[in-house]
Amino acid sequence: MGQQVGSKHSWQLTTVWGIHFAKGVCTFSGYADLWHDNSVKGNLVLSSEPQFWFNLYALDKVDDDFKLSLGAELELSKGLVWPTDGLNDRFYAIPTLAAKWTF
């Protein structure tokens, strides 16, 4: 996304988190970005993907080498999808189910 003529500066804030709880059975992780962009309406863009994981390998009766986790992610954005006609100038929340293997 380009900047308007005369604009020389921009900024971005990013946070990343990850926490295991319930004796490692659950994980909450993700990131959030907020930045300034003169080419979007309102000049701010938000993007975040919080994730929740249920770690099967942390259960007592599951082998430690079975590194499967089942979970979900919620993709959040505002101002990220911005065509020139402005039709997508809205907040998006897109849920996703997931499975992951930790090597």
XYZ file of C-alpha atoms in Angstrom:
103
model
C 0.000 0.000 0.000
C 1.542 3.244 -1.093
C 1.793 6.550 0.708
C 0.314 9.824 -0.464
C 2.640 12.482 -1.824
C 4.095 14.553 1.003
C 3.805 11.821 3.642
C 7.251 10.720 4.762
C 6.598 8.844 7.989
C 4.611 5.884 9.143
C 4.551 3.662 12.227
C 3.683 0.132 13.289
C 2.991 -1.519 16.642
C 3.326 -5.302 16.963
C 2.701 -7.627 19.866
C 3.237 -11.385 19.995
C 2.075 -13.676 22.791
C 2.106 -17.309 23.788
C 1.086 -18.982 27.012
C 0.697 -22.631 27.992
C -1.780 -23.465 30.743
C -3.699 -26.415 32.228
C -0.401 -28.305 32.663
C 0.566 -27.676 29.011
C -2.636 -29.138 27.586
C -3.787 -25.733 26.272
C -1.915 -22.983 24.461
C -3.085 -19.459 23.645
C -0.836 -17.664 21.161
C -0.872 -15.170 18.330
C 0.048 -11.681 17.207
C -1.523 -8.287 16.620
C -0.294 -5.547 14.281
C -1.561 -1.983 14.075
C -0.008 0.437 11.612
C -0.527 3.762 9.888
C -1.047 3.858 6.121
C -2.190 7.014 4.326
C -3.625 4.999 1.429
C -6.469 3.459 3.489
C -9.605 5.098 4.821
C -8.992 6.173 8.410
C -5.217 5.678 7.950
C -5.069 2.659 10.294
C -4.691 -1.039 9.479
C -5.289 -3.823 12.018
C -4.279 -7.450 11.585
C -4.390 -10.123 14.296
C -4.503 -13.929 14.472
C -5.158 -15.256 17.979
C -4.929 -19.048 18.226
C -6.111 -21.609 20.771
C -4.541 -25.099 20.799
C -5.439 -28.313 22.623
C -2.135 -30.235 22.873
C -2.871 -33.955 22.825
C 0.757 -34.840 23.657
C 0.375 -33.148 27.067
C -2.306 -35.600 28.176
C -1.155 -38.309 30.605
C -2.270 -41.276 28.478
C -0.858 -39.982 25.169
C 2.724 -40.747 24.091
C 5.022 -37.694 24.328
C 6.170 -38.296 20.722
C 2.610 -37.871 19.395
C 2.953 -34.096 18.909
C -0.539 -33.409 17.547
C -2.482 -30.297 18.552
C -6.037 -29.421 17.535
C -7.267 -25.878 17.643
C -8.679 -22.785 16.064
C -7.503 -19.449 14.775
C -9.464 -16.245 14.361
C -8.149 -13.986 11.605
C -9.056 -10.384 12.405
C -8.447 -7.417 10.129
C -9.605 -3.889 9.416
C -8.254 -1.894 6.498
C -6.039 -4.739 5.285
C -8.124 -5.513 2.173
C -8.480 -2.184 0.454
C -9.225 -2.013 -3.287
C -9.429 1.410 -4.906
C -13.238 1.254 -5.037
C -13.415 0.871 -1.224
C -15.875 -2.050 -1.244
C -13.940 -4.035 1.374
C -13.539 -1.213 3.893
C -14.866 -3.211 6.832
C -13.865 -5.375 9.759
C -13.249 -9.059 9.005
C -13.358 -11.948 11.505
C -12.604 -15.274 9.809
C -12.585 -18.395 12.008
C -10.461 -21.412 11.060
C -10.209 -24.921 12.511
C -6.736 -26.404 12.491
C -4.510 -29.360 13.276
C -0.742 -29.045 13.705
C 2.180 -31.323 14.319
C 5.093 -29.965 16.356
C 8.482 -31.264 15.183
